[in-house]
Each structure stands twice: as C-alpha cells, then as structure tokens.
Amino acid sequence: FSVFIDNEESEVSDLKIYDISGKELLRQKIRGNTAETIQLHSKGVFLIKVTDPQTKKTQYTKKIIVQ
C-alpha cells in the first residue's frame, strides 16, 4: 500500500508502523508531501504514526487493516 503525507509543518518526519500489540514493525524517515510505498508481509491490523523528529509531536495516527 502507499501512504501520502501532506506535511506542511516540517520537511522530514518519522513514519512508524506498529502491529496491534504495539510492536514496532517499520521505522523510516519521510519527506513532506510525498507518497511512500510500504510493504508489509503479513495481514492484520496496524497503526501508522507520523511524528516530527525535532519536537516528537505526533502529526498523524491512523489504523489500517491489511487483508
């Protein structure tokens, strides 16, 4: 799947993906206003969290279901 982040607050953000138990599966830096393709190798419920690396403020959180 792809994630598009409309990020006007900062140029670079941290993207983290967690499984439903809270285990971190993926961490990467993303640039503002870009689409990132994410490959998950399993089905289930996941949480996407985007944070500002300088302030640690959460900019975006979303639950996704991969079937």
mmCIF file as Biopython writes it, N, C-alpha, C and O atoms, coordinates in Angstrom:
data_model
#
loop_
_atom_site.group_PDB
_atom_site.id
_atom_site.type_symbol
_atom_site.label_atom_id
_atom_site.label_alt_id
_atom_site.label_comp_id
_atom_site.label_asym_id
_atom_site.label_entity_id
_atom_site.label_seq_id
_atom_site.pdbx_PDB_ins_code
_atom_site.Cartn_x
_atom_site.Cartn_y
_atom_site.Cartn_z
_atom_site.occupancy
_atom_site.B_iso_or_equiv
_atom_site.auth_seq_id
_atom_site.auth_asym_id
_atom_site.pdbx_PDB_model_num
ATOM 1   N N  . PHE A ? 1  ? 0.836  -1.184  0.000  1.0 0.0 1  A 1 
ATOM 2   C CA . PHE A ? 1  ? 0.000  0.000   0.000  1.0 0.0 1  A 1 
ATOM 3   C C  . PHE A ? 1  ? 0.870  1.232   0.000  1.0 0.0 1  A 1 
ATOM 4   O O  . PHE A ? 1  ? 2.066  1.156   0.280  1.0 0.0 1  A 1 
ATOM 5   N N  . SER A ? 2  ? 0.281  2.357   -0.310 1.0 0.0 2  A 1 
ATOM 6   C CA . SER A ? 2  ? 1.008  3.624   -0.340 1.0 0.0 2  A 1 
ATOM 7   C C  . SER A ? 2  ? 0.420  4.581   0.682  1.0 0.0 2  A 1 
ATOM 8   O O  . SER A ? 2  ? -0.775 4.549   0.977  1.0 0.0 2  A 1 
ATOM 9   N N  . VAL A ? 3  ? 1.276  5.421   1.208  1.0 0.0 3  A 1 
ATOM 10  C CA . VAL A ? 3  ? 0.871  6.436   2.170  1.0 0.0 3  A 1 
ATOM 11  C C  . VAL A ? 3  ? 1.282  7.785   1.603  1.0 0.0 3  A 1 
ATOM 12  O O  . VAL A ? 3  ? 2.441  7.979   1.238  1.0 0.0 3  A 1 
ATOM 13  N N  . PHE A ? 4  ? 0.339  8.718   1.528  1.0 0.0 4  A 1 
ATOM 14  C CA . PHE A ? 4  ? 0.659  10.079  1.113  1.0 0.0 4  A 1 
ATOM 15  C C  . PHE A ? 4  ? 0.572  10.975  2.333  1.0 0.0 4  A 1 
ATOM 16  O O  . PHE A ? 4  ? -0.468 11.041  2.989  1.0 0.0 4  A 1 
ATOM 17  N N  . ILE A ? 5  ? 1.648  11.655  2.634  1.0 0.0 5  A 1 
ATOM 18  C CA . ILE A ? 5  ? 1.687  12.539  3.790  1.0 0.0 5  A 1 
ATOM 19  C C  . ILE A ? 5  ? 1.704  13.978  3.291  1.0 0.0 5  A 1 
ATOM 20  O O  . ILE A ? 5  ? 2.630  14.395  2.595  1.0 0.0 5  A 1 
ATOM 21  N N  . ASP A ? 6  ? 0.682  14.722  3.651  1.0 0.0 6  A 1 
ATOM 22  C CA . ASP A ? 6  ? 0.615  16.152  3.336  1.0 0.0 6  A 1 
ATOM 23  C C  . ASP A ? 6  ? 1.183  16.878  4.545  1.0 0.0 6  A 1 
ATOM 24  O O  . ASP A ? 6  ? 0.462  17.204  5.488  1.0 0.0 6  A 1 
ATOM 25  N N  . ASN A ? 7  ? 2.473  17.121  4.502  1.0 0.0 7  A 1 
ATOM 26  C CA . ASN A ? 7  ? 3.199  17.584  5.670  1.0 0.0 7  A 1 
ATOM 27  C C  . ASN A ? 7  ? 3.734  18.987  5.426  1.0 0.0 7  A 1 
ATOM 28  O O  . ASN A ? 7  ? 4.788  19.161  4.813  1.0 0.0 7  A 1 
ATOM 29  N N  . GLU A ? 8  ? 3.011  19.975  5.903  1.0 0.0 8  A 1 
ATOM 30  C CA . GLU A ? 8  ? 3.433  21.358  5.721  1.0 0.0 8  A 1 
ATOM 31  C C  . GLU A ? 8  ? 4.224  21.872  6.916  1.0 0.0 8  A 1 
ATOM 32  O O  . GLU A ? 8  ? 4.902  22.895  6.819  1.0 0.0 8  A 1 
ATOM 33  N N  . GLU A ? 9  ? 4.142  21.165  8.047  1.0 0.0 9  A 1 
ATOM 34  C CA . GLU A ? 9  ? 4.793  21.650  9.267  1.0 0.0 9  A 1 
ATOM 35  C C  . GLU A ? 9  ? 6.296  21.446  9.260  1.0 0.0 9  A 1 
ATOM 36  O O  . GLU A ? 9  ? 7.034  22.287  9.773  1.0 0.0 9  A 1 
ATOM 37  N N  . SER A ? 10 ? 6.769  20.335  8.682  1.0 0.0 10 A 1 
ATOM 38  C CA . SER A ? 10 ? 8.206  20.077  8.659  1.0 0.0 10 A 1 
ATOM 39  C C  . SER A ? 10 ? 8.566  19.348  7.373  1.0 0.0 10 A 1 
ATOM 40  O O  . SER A ? 10 ? 7.722  18.705  6.749  1.0 0.0 10 A 1 
ATOM 41  N N  . GLU A ? 11 ? 9.833  19.458  6.988  1.0 0.0 11 A 1 
ATOM 42  C CA . GLU A ? 11 ? 10.275 18.828  5.752  1.0 0.0 11 A 1 
ATOM 43  C C  . GLU A ? 11 ? 10.439 17.323  5.903  1.0 0.0 11 A 1 
ATOM 44  O O  . GLU A ? 11 ? 10.116 16.569  4.985  1.0 0.0 11 A 1 
ATOM 45  N N  . VAL A ? 12 ? 10.936 16.878  7.053  1.0 0.0 12 A 1 
ATOM 46  C CA . VAL A ? 12 ? 11.187 15.459  7.286  1.0 0.0 12 A 1 
ATOM 47  C C  . VAL A ? 12 ? 10.390 15.018  8.506  1.0 0.0 12 A 1 
ATOM 48  O O  . VAL A ? 12 ? 10.333 15.730  9.508  1.0 0.0 12 A 1 
ATOM 49  N N  . SER A ? 13 ? 9.779  13.846  8.420  1.0 0.0 13 A 1 
ATOM 50  C CA . SER A ? 13 ? 9.034  13.283  9.541  1.0 0.0 13 A 1 
ATOM 51  C C  . SER A ? 13 ? 9.445  11.833  9.735  1.0 0.0 13 A 1 
ATOM 52  O O  . SER A ? 13 ? 10.004 11.206  8.835  1.0 0.0 13 A 1 
ATOM 53  N N  . ASP A ? 14 ? 9.158  11.307  10.927 1.0 0.0 14 A 1 
ATOM 54  C CA . ASP A ? 14 ? 9.391  9.904   11.219 1.0 0.0 14 A 1 
ATOM 55  C C  . ASP A ? 14 ? 8.083  9.145   10.996 1.0 0.0 14 A 1 
ATOM 56  O O  . ASP A ? 14 ? 7.046  9.513   11.548 1.0 0.0 14 A 1 
ATOM 57  N N  . LEU A ? 15 ? 8.136  8.093   10.190 1.0 0.0 15 A 1 
ATOM 58  C CA . LEU A ? 15 ? 6.987  7.215   9.965  1.0 0.0 15 A 1 
ATOM 59  C C  . LEU A ? 15 ? 7.255  5.915   10.689 1.0 0.0 15 A 1 
ATOM 60  O O  . LEU A ? 15 ? 8.289  5.280   10.476 1.0 0.0 15 A 1 
ATOM 61  N N  . LYS A ? 16 ? 6.324  5.513   11.548 1.0 0.0 16 A 1 
ATOM 62  C CA . LYS A ? 16 ? 6.448  4.251   12.265 1.0 0.0 16 A 1 
ATOM 63  C C  . LYS A ? 16 ? 5.169  3.452   12.068 1.0 0.0 16 A 1 
ATOM 64  O O  . LYS A ? 16 ? 4.071  4.009   12.065 1.0 0.0 16 A 1 
ATOM 65  N N  . ILE A ? 17 ? 5.320  2.148   11.904 1.0 0.0 17 A 1 
ATOM 66  C CA . ILE A ? 17 ? 4.176  1.246   11.786 1.0 0.0 17 A 1 
ATOM 67  C C  . ILE A ? 17 ? 4.278  0.210   12.895 1.0 0.0 17 A 1 
ATOM 68  O O  . ILE A ? 17 ? 5.325  -0.403  13.101 1.0 0.0 17 A 1 
ATOM 69  N N  . TYR A ? 18 ? 3.169  0.029   13.604 1.0 0.0 18 A 1 
ATOM 70  C CA . TYR A ? 18 ? 3.090  -0.903  14.727 1.0 0.0 18 A 1 
ATOM 71  C C  . TYR A ? 18 ? 2.030  -1.957  14.438 1.0 0.0 18 A 1 
ATOM 72  O O  . TYR A ? 18 ? 1.050  -1.682  13.745 1.0 0.0 18 A 1 
ATOM 73  N N  . ASP A ? 19 ? 2.226  -3.179  14.975 1.0 0.0 19 A 1 
ATOM 74  C CA . ASP A ? 19 ? 1.145  -4.156  14.916 1.0 0.0 19 A 1 
ATOM 75  C C  . ASP A ? 19 ? 0.181  -3.856  16.060 1.0 0.0 19 A 1 
ATOM 76  O O  . ASP A ? 19 ? 0.425  -2.951  16.858 1.0 0.0 19 A 1 
ATOM 77  N N  . ILE A ? 20 ? -0.896 -4.603  16.141 1.0 0.0 20 A 1 
ATOM 78  C CA . ILE A ? 20 ? -1.957 -4.298  17.108 1.0 0.0 20 A 1 
ATOM 79  C C  . ILE A ? 20 ? -1.491 -4.474  18.552 1.0 0.0 20 A 1 
ATOM 80  O O  . ILE A ? 20 ? -2.085 -3.899  19.465 1.0 0.0 20 A 1 
ATOM 81  N N  . SER A ? 21 ? -0.436 -5.262  18.770 1.0 0.0 21 A 1 
ATOM 82  C CA . SER A ? 21 ? 0.086  -5.453  20.129 1.0 0.0 21 A 1 
ATOM 83  C C  . SER A ? 21 ? 1.051  -4.347  20.536 1.0 0.0 21 A 1 
ATOM 84  O O  . SER A ? 21 ? 1.490  -4.307  21.686 1.0 0.0 21 A 1 
ATOM 85  N N  . GLY A ? 22 ? 1.392  -3.442  19.606 1.0 0.0 22 A 1 
ATOM 86  C CA . GLY A ? 22 ? 2.274  -2.330  19.918 1.0 0.0 22 A 1 
ATOM 87  C C  . GLY A ? 22 ? 3.720  -2.540  19.503 1.0 0.0 22 A 1 
ATOM 88  O O  . GLY A ? 22 ? 4.563  -1.678  19.749 1.0 0.0 22 A 1 
ATOM 89  N N  . LYS A ? 23 ? 4.019  -3.667  18.880 1.0 0.0 23 A 1 
ATOM 90  C CA . LYS A ? 23 ? 5.385  -3.937  18.426 1.0 0.0 23 A 1 
ATOM 91  C C  . LYS A ? 23 ? 5.688  -3.110  17.179 1.0 0.0 23 A 1 
ATOM 92  O O  . LYS A ? 23 ? 4.915  -3.109  16.221 1.0 0.0 23 A 1 
ATOM 93  N N  . GLU A ? 24 ? 6.820  -2.407  17.199 1.0 0.0 24 A 1 
ATOM 94  C CA . GLU A ? 24 ? 7.210  -1.593  16.055 1.0 0.0 24 A 1 
ATOM 95  C C  . GLU A ? 24 ? 7.718  -2.489  14.930 1.0 0.0 24 A 1 
ATOM 96  O O  . GLU A ? 24 ? 8.648  -3.272  15.124 1.0 0.0 24 A 1 
ATOM 97  N N  . LEU A ? 25 ? 7.104  -2.370  13.754 1.0 0.0 25 A 1 
ATOM 98  C CA . LEU A ? 25 ? 7.456  -3.195  12.604 1.0 0.0 25 A 1 
ATOM 99  C C  . LEU A ? 25 ? 8.325  -2.456  11.595 1.0 0.0 25 A 1 
ATOM 100 O O  . LEU A ? 25 ? 9.144  -3.068  10.910 1.0 0.0 25 A 1 
ATOM 101 N N  . LEU A ? 26 ? 8.147  -1.145  11.503 1.0 0.0 26 A 1 
ATOM 102 C CA . LEU A ? 26 ? 8.843  -0.368  10.482 1.0 0.0 26 A 1 
ATOM 103 C C  . LEU A ? 26 ? 9.084  1.034   11.000 1.0 0.0 26 A 1 
ATOM 104 O O  . LEU A ? 26 ? 8.238  1.624   11.672 1.0 0.0 26 A 1 
ATOM 105 N N  . ARG A ? 27 ? 10.268 1.558   10.670 1.0 0.0 27 A 1 
ATOM 106 C CA . ARG A ? 27 ? 10.581 2.947   11.001 1.0 0.0 27 A 1 
ATOM 107 C C  . ARG A ? 27 ? 11.371 3.518   9.836  1.0 0.0 27 A 1 
ATOM 108 O O  . ARG A ? 27 ? 12.350 2.922   9.386  1.0 0.0 27 A 1 
ATOM 109 N N  . GLN A ? 28 ? 10.942 4.678   9.351  1.0 0.0 28 A 1 
ATOM 110 C CA . GLN A ? 28 ? 11.694 5.325   8.284  1.0 0.0 28 A 1 
ATOM 111 C C  . GLN A ? 28 ? 11.421 6.813   8.282  1.0 0.0 28 A 1 
ATOM 112 O O  . GLN A ? 28 ? 10.412 7.279   8.811  1.0 0.0 28 A 1 
ATOM 113 N N  . LYS A ? 29 ? 12.332 7.547   7.682  1.0 0.0 29 A 1 
ATOM 114 C CA . LYS A ? 29 ? 12.180 8.993   7.513  1.0 0.0 29 A 1 
ATOM 115 C C  . LYS A ? 29 ? 11.425 9.229   6.211  1.0 0.0 29 A 1 
ATOM 116 O O  . LYS A ? 29 ? 11.665 8.554   5.210  1.0 0.0 29 A 1 
ATOM 117 N N  . ILE A ? 30 ? 10.517 10.186  6.237  1.0 0.0 30 A 1 
ATOM 118 C CA . ILE A ? 30 ? 9.786  10.546  5.022  1.0 0.0 30 A 1 
ATOM 119 C C  . ILE A ? 30 ? 9.875  12.049  4.828  1.0 0.0 30 A 1 
ATOM 120 O O  . ILE A ? 30 ? 10.008 12.807  5.789  1.0 0.0 30 A 1 
ATOM 121 N N  . ARG A ? 31 ? 9.802  12.460  3.594  1.0 0.0 31 A 1 
ATOM 122 C CA . ARG A ? 31 ? 9.829  13.881  3.254  1.0 0.0 31 A 1 
ATOM 123 C C  . ARG A ? 31 ? 8.398  14.368  3.053  1.0 0.0 31 A 1 
ATOM 124 O O  . ARG A ? 31 ? 7.533  13.607  2.618  1.0 0.0 31 A 1 
ATOM 125 N N  . GLY A ? 32 ? 8.153  15.628  3.368  1.0 0.0 32 A 1 
ATOM 126 C CA . GLY A ? 32 ? 6.820  16.199  3.274  1.0 0.0 32 A 1 
ATOM 127 C C  . GLY A ? 32 ? 6.250  16.154  1.868  1.0 0.0 32 A 1 
ATOM 128 O O  . GLY A ? 32 ? 6.982  16.270  0.886  1.0 0.0 32 A 1 
ATOM 129 N N  . ASN A ? 33 ? 4.932  15.985  1.778  1.0 0.0 33 A 1 
ATOM 130 C CA . ASN A ? 33 ? 4.182  15.990  0.525  1.0 0.0 33 A 1 
ATOM 131 C C  . ASN A ? 33 ? 4.699  14.959  -0.479 1.0 0.0 33 A 1 
ATOM 132 O O  . ASN A ? 33 ? 4.872  15.265  -1.658 1.0 0.0 33 A 1 
ATOM 133 N N  . THR A ? 34 ? 4.943  13.750  -0.007 1.0 0.0 34 A 1 
ATOM 134 C CA . THR A ? 34 ? 5.372  12.662  -0.882 1.0 0.0 34 A 1 
ATOM 135 C C  . THR A ? 34 ? 4.563  11.414  -0.586 1.0 0.0 34 A 1 
ATOM 136 O O  . THR A ? 34 ? 4.007  11.261  0.501  1.0 0.0 34 A 1 
ATOM 137 N N  . ALA A ? 35 ? 4.504  10.536  -1.556 1.0 0.0 35 A 1 
ATOM 138 C CA . ALA A ? 35 ? 3.849  9.242   -1.371 1.0 0.0 35 A 1 
ATOM 139 C C  . ALA A ? 35 ? 4.922  8.202   -1.098 1.0 0.0 35 A 1 
ATOM 140 O O  . ALA A ? 35 ? 5.915  8.129   -1.822 1.0 0.0 35 A 1 
ATOM 141 N N  . GLU A ? 36 ? 4.735  7.402   -0.067 1.0 0.0 36 A 1 
ATOM 142 C CA . GLU A ? 36 ? 5.665  6.340   0.294  1.0 0.0 36 A 1 
ATOM 143 C C  . GLU A ? 36 ? 4.969  5.001   0.096  1.0 0.0 36 A 1 
ATOM 144 O O  . GLU A ? 36 ? 3.836  4.819   0.541  1.0 0.0 36 A 1 
ATOM 145 N N  . THR A ? 37 ? 5.634  4.071   -0.563 1.0 0.0 37 A 1 
ATOM 146 C CA . THR A ? 37 ? 5.098  2.729   -0.722 1.0 0.0 37 A 1 
ATOM 147 C C  . THR A ? 37 ? 5.613  1.859   0.422  1.0 0.0 37 A 1 
ATOM 148 O O  . THR A ? 37 ? 6.819  1.761   0.652  1.0 0.0 37 A 1 
ATOM 149 N N  . ILE A ? 38 ? 4.687  1.237   1.126  1.0 0.0 38 A 1 
ATOM 150 C CA . ILE A ? 38 ? 5.015  0.429   2.293  1.0 0.0 38 A 1 
ATOM 151 C C  . ILE A ? 38 ? 4.701  -1.030  1.970  1.0 0.0 38 A 1 
ATOM 152 O O  . ILE A ? 38 ? 3.615  -1.339  1.481  1.0 0.0 38 A 1 
ATOM 153 N N  . GLN A ? 39 ? 5.638  -1.913  2.238  1.0 0.0 39 A 1 
ATOM 154 C CA . GLN A ? 39 ? 5.432  -3.347  2.036  1.0 0.0 39 A 1 
ATOM 155 C C  . GLN A ? 39 ? 5.347  -4.032  3.391  1.0 0.0 39 A 1 
ATOM 156 O O  . GLN A ? 39 ? 6.323  -4.060  4.141  1.0 0.0 39 A 1 
ATOM 157 N N  . LEU A ? 40 ? 4.179  -4.585  3.706  1.0 0.0 40 A 1 
ATOM 158 C CA . LEU A ? 40 ? 4.015  -5.406  4.900  1.0 0.0 40 A 1 
ATOM 159 C C  . LEU A ? 40 ? 3.819  -6.836  4.441  1.0 0.0 40 A 1 
ATOM 160 O O  . LEU A ? 40 ? 3.066  -7.100  3.504  1.0 0.0 40 A 1 
ATOM 161 N N  . HIS A ? 41 ? 4.495  -7.752  5.101  1.0 0.0 41 A 1 
ATOM 162 C CA . HIS A ? 41 ? 4.489  -9.139  4.655  1.0 0.0 41 A 1 
ATOM 163 C C  . HIS A ? 41 ? 3.464  -9.996  5.394  1.0 0.0 41 A 1 
ATOM 164 O O  . HIS A ? 41 ? 3.509  -11.224 5.312  1.0 0.0 41 A 1 
ATOM 165 N N  . SER A ? 42 ? 2.550  -9.363  6.109  1.0 0.0 42 A 1 
ATOM 166 C CA . SER A ? 42 ? 1.520  -10.121 6.806  1.0 0.0 42 A 1 
ATOM 167 C C  . SER A ? 42 ? 0.205  -9.350  6.789  1.0 0.0 42 A 1 
ATOM 168 O O  . SER A ? 42 ? 0.172  -8.142  6.554  1.0 0.0 42 A 1 
ATOM 169 N N  . LYS A ? 43 ? -0.862 -10.075 7.042  1.0 0.0 43 A 1 
ATOM 170 C CA . LYS A ? 43 ? -2.188 -9.474  7.128  1.0 0.0 43 A 1 
ATOM 171 C C  . LYS A ? 43 ? -2.473 -9.123  8.573  1.0 0.0 43 A 1 
ATOM 172 O O  . LYS A ? 43 ? -1.870 -9.684  9.487  1.0 0.0 43 A 1 
ATOM 173 N N  . GLY A ? 44 ? -3.399 -8.189  8.780  1.0 0.0 44 A 1 
ATOM 174 C CA . GLY A ? 44 ? -3.780 -7.839  10.141 1.0 0.0 44 A 1 
ATOM 175 C C  . GLY A ? 44 ? -4.120 -6.376  10.282 1.0 0.0 44 A 1 
ATOM 176 O O  . GLY A ? 44 ? -4.340 -5.667  9.301  1.0 0.0 44 A 1 
ATOM 177 N N  . VAL A ? 45 ? -4.159 -5.937  11.538 1.0 0.0 45 A 1 
ATOM 178 C CA . VAL A ? 45 ? -4.473 -4.559  11.889 1.0 0.0 45 A 1 
ATOM 179 C C  . VAL A ? 45 ? -3.172 -3.879  12.310 1.0 0.0 45 A 1 
ATOM 180 O O  . VAL A ? 45 ? -2.417 -4.409  13.125 1.0 0.0 45 A 1 
ATOM 181 N N  . PHE A ? 46 ? -2.926 -2.710  11.749 1.0 0.0 46 A 1 
ATOM 182 C CA . PHE A ? 46 ? -1.686 -1.986  12.009 1.0 0.0 46 A 1 
ATOM 183 C C  . PHE A ? 46 ? -1.985 -0.528  12.324 1.0 0.0 46 A 1 
ATOM 184 O O  . PHE A ? 46 ? -3.027 -0.002  11.932 1.0 0.0 46 A 1 
ATOM 185 N N  . LEU A ? 47 ? -1.079 0.114   13.024 1.0 0.0 47 A 1 
ATOM 186 C CA . LEU A ? 47 ? -1.185 1.535   13.324 1.0 0.0 47 A 1 
ATOM 187 C C  . LEU A ? 47 ? -0.041 2.267   12.634 1.0 0.0 47 A 1 
ATOM 188 O O  . LEU A ? 47 ? 1.115  1.852   12.724 1.0 0.0 47 A 1 
ATOM 189 N N  . ILE A ? 48 ? -0.368 3.356   11.947 1.0 0.0 48 A 1 
ATOM 190 C CA . ILE A ? 48 ? 0.627  4.220   11.324 1.0 0.0 48 A 1 
ATOM 191 C C  . ILE A ? 48 ? 0.720  5.485   12.172 1.0 0.0 48 A 1 
ATOM 192 O O  . ILE A ? 48 ? -0.292 6.102   12.503 1.0 0.0 48 A 1 
ATOM 193 N N  . LYS A ? 49 ? 1.944  5.858   12.517 1.0 0.0 49 A 1 
ATOM 194 C CA . LYS A ? 49 ? 2.151  7.061   13.322 1.0 0.0 49 A 1 
ATOM 195 C C  . LYS A ? 49 ? 3.239  7.896   12.668 1.0 0.0 49 A 1 
ATOM 196 O O  . LYS A ? 49 ? 4.323  7.396   12.366 1.0 0.0 49 A 1 
ATOM 197 N N  . VAL A ? 50 ? 2.942  9.174   12.453 1.0 0.0 50 A 1 
ATOM 198 C CA . VAL A ? 50 ? 3.902  10.111  11.874 1.0 0.0 50 A 1 
ATOM 199 C C  . VAL A ? 50 ? 4.190  11.173  12.926 1.0 0.0 50 A 1 
ATOM 200 O O  . VAL A ? 50 ? 3.277  11.800  13.463 1.0 0.0 50 A 1 
ATOM 201 N N  . THR A ? 51 ? 5.484  11.365  13.213 1.0 0.0 51 A 1 
ATOM 202 C CA . THR A ? 51 ? 5.878  12.339  14.225 1.0 0.0 51 A 1 
ATOM 203 C C  . THR A ? 51 ? 6.943  13.281  13.680 1.0 0.0 51 A 1 
ATOM 204 O O  . THR A ? 51 ? 7.683  12.944  12.755 1.0 0.0 51 A 1 
ATOM 205 N N  . ASP A ? 52 ? 7.000  14.465  14.274 1.0 0.0 52 A 1 
ATOM 206 C CA . ASP A ? 52 ? 8.048  15.430  13.954 1.0 0.0 52 A 1 
ATOM 207 C C  . ASP A ? 52 ? 9.294  15.005  14.730 1.0 0.0 52 A 1 
ATOM 208 O O  . ASP A ? 52 ? 9.238  14.910  15.956 1.0 0.0 52 A 1 
ATOM 209 N N  . PRO A ? 53 ? 10.411 14.749  14.057 1.0 0.0 53 A 1 
ATOM 210 C CA . PRO A ? 53 ? 11.598 14.246  14.750 1.0 0.0 53 A 1 
ATOM 211 C C  . PRO A ? 53 ? 12.227 15.259  15.715 1.0 0.0 53 A 1 
ATOM 212 O O  . PRO A ? 53 ? 12.930 14.863  16.646 1.0 0.0 53 A 1 
ATOM 213 N N  . GLN A ? 54 ? 11.989 16.541  15.510 1.0 0.0 54 A 1 
ATOM 214 C CA . GLN A ? 54 ? 12.578 17.554  16.384 1.0 0.0 54 A 1 
ATOM 215 C C  . GLN A ? 54 ? 11.760 17.753  17.650 1.0 0.0 54 A 1 
ATOM 216 O O  . GLN A ? 54 ? 12.313 17.798  18.749 1.0 0.0 54 A 1 
ATOM 217 N N  . THR A ? 55 ? 10.441 17.871  17.499 1.0 0.0 55 A 1 
ATOM 218 C CA . THR A ? 55 ? 9.592  18.160  18.656 1.0 0.0 55 A 1 
ATOM 219 C C  . THR A ? 55 ? 8.970  16.897  19.255 1.0 0.0 55 A 1 
ATOM 220 O O  . THR A ? 55 ? 8.415  16.940  20.353 1.0 0.0 55 A 1 
ATOM 221 N N  . LYS A ? 56 ? 9.061  15.773  18.538 1.0 0.0 56 A 1 
ATOM 222 C CA . LYS A ? 56 ? 8.446  14.490  18.936 1.0 0.0 56 A 1 
ATOM 223 C C  . LYS A ? 56 ? 6.929  14.575  18.988 1.0 0.0 56 A 1 
ATOM 224 O O  . LYS A ? 56 ? 6.280  13.691  19.548 1.0 0.0 56 A 1 
ATOM 225 N N  . LYS A ? 57 ? 6.353  15.627  18.412 1.0 0.0 57 A 1 
ATOM 226 C CA . LYS A ? 57 ? 4.901  15.817  18.380 1.0 0.0 57 A 1 
ATOM 227 C C  . LYS A ? 57 ? 4.292  14.892  17.321 1.0 0.0 57 A 1 
ATOM 228 O O  . LYS A ? 57 ? 4.792  14.809  16.199 1.0 0.0 57 A 1 
ATOM 229 N N  . THR A ? 58 ? 3.214  14.201  17.686 1.0 0.0 58 A 1 
ATOM 230 C CA . THR A ? 58 ? 2.512  13.336  16.746 1.0 0.0 58 A 1 
ATOM 231 C C  . THR A ? 58 ? 1.732  14.188  15.765 1.0 0.0 58 A 1 
ATOM 232 O O  . THR A ? 58 ? 0.920  15.023  16.162 1.0 0.0 58 A 1 
ATOM 233 N N  . GLN A ? 59 ? 1.984  13.973  14.477 1.0 0.0 59 A 1 
ATOM 234 C CA . GLN A ? 59 ? 1.302  14.732  13.438 1.0 0.0 59 A 1 
ATOM 235 C C  . GLN A ? 59 ? 0.119  13.972  12.867 1.0 0.0 59 A 1 
ATOM 236 O O  . GLN A ? 59 ? -0.833 14.576  12.374 1.0 0.0 59 A 1 
ATOM 237 N N  . TYR A ? 60 ? 0.177  12.642  12.933 1.0 0.0 60 A 1 
ATOM 238 C CA . TYR A ? 60 ? -0.840 11.838  12.271 1.0 0.0 60 A 1 
ATOM 239 C C  . TYR A ? 60 ? -0.818 10.431  12.850 1.0 0.0 60 A 1 
ATOM 240 O O  . TYR A ? 60 ? 0.252  9.854   13.042 1.0 0.0 60 A 1 
ATOM 241 N N  . THR A ? 61 ? -1.992 9.876   13.128 1.0 0.0 61 A 1 
ATOM 242 C CA . THR A ? 61 ? -2.127 8.484   13.555 1.0 0.0 61 A 1 
ATOM 243 C C  . THR A ? 61 ? -3.309 7.878   12.816 1.0 0.0 61 A 1 
ATOM 244 O O  . THR A ? 61 ? -4.367 8.500   12.717 1.0 0.0 61 A 1 
ATOM 245 N N  . LYS A ? 62 ? -3.138 6.674   12.299 1.0 0.0 62 A 1 
ATOM 246 C CA . LYS A ? 62 ? -4.208 6.030   11.537 1.0 0.0 62 A 1 
ATOM 247 C C  . LYS A ? 62 ? -4.145 4.519   11.717 1.0 0.0 62 A 1 
ATOM 248 O O  . LYS A ? 62 ? -3.061 3.935   11.711 1.0 0.0 62 A 1 
ATOM 249 N N  . LYS A ? 63 ? -5.290 3.892   11.874 1.0 0.0 63 A 1 
ATOM 250 C CA . LYS A ? 63 ? -5.377 2.438   11.935 1.0 0.0 63 A 1 
ATOM 251 C C  . LYS A ? 63 ? -5.689 1.938   10.543 1.0 0.0 63 A 1 
ATOM 252 O O  . LYS A ? 63 ? -6.569 2.473   9.869  1.0 0.0 63 A 1 
ATOM 253 N N  . ILE A ? 64 ? -4.959 0.896   10.101 1.0 0.0 64 A 1 
ATOM 254 C CA . ILE A ? 64 ? -5.223 0.298   8.794  1.0 0.0 64 A 1 
ATOM 255 C C  . ILE A ? 64 ? -5.419 -1.205  8.966  1.0 0.0 64 A 1 
ATOM 256 O O  . ILE A ? 64 ? -4.891 -1.817  9.893  1.0 0.0 64 A 1 
ATOM 257 N N  . ILE A ? 65 ? -6.184 -1.775  8.058  1.0 0.0 65 A 1 
ATOM 258 C CA . ILE A ? 65 ? -6.422 -3.215  8.039  1.0 0.0 65 A 1 
ATOM 259 C C  . ILE A ? 65 ? -5.927 -3.758  6.704  1.0 0.0 65 A 1 
ATOM 260 O O  . ILE A ? 65 ? -6.375 -3.322  5.644  1.0 0.0 65 A 1 
ATOM 261 N N  . VAL A ? 66 ? -4.996 -4.716  6.761  1.0 0.0 66 A 1 
ATOM 262 C CA . VAL A ? 66 ? -4.448 -5.346  5.565  1.0 0.0 66 A 1 
ATOM 263 C C  . VAL A ? 66 ? -5.063 -6.736  5.456  1.0 0.0 66 A 1 
ATOM 264 O O  . VAL A ? 66 ? -4.921 -7.555  6.364  1.0 0.0 66 A 1 
ATOM 265 N N  . GLN A ? 67 ? -5.748 -7.001  4.345  1.0 0.0 67 A 1 
ATOM 266 C CA . GLN A ? 67 ? -6.417 -8.293  4.179  1.0 0.0 67 A 1 
ATOM 267 C C  . GLN A ? 67 ? -5.746 -9.136  3.113  1.0 0.0 67 A 1 
ATOM 268 O O  . GLN A ? 67 ? -6.183 -10.256 2.846  1.0 0.0 67 A 1 
#
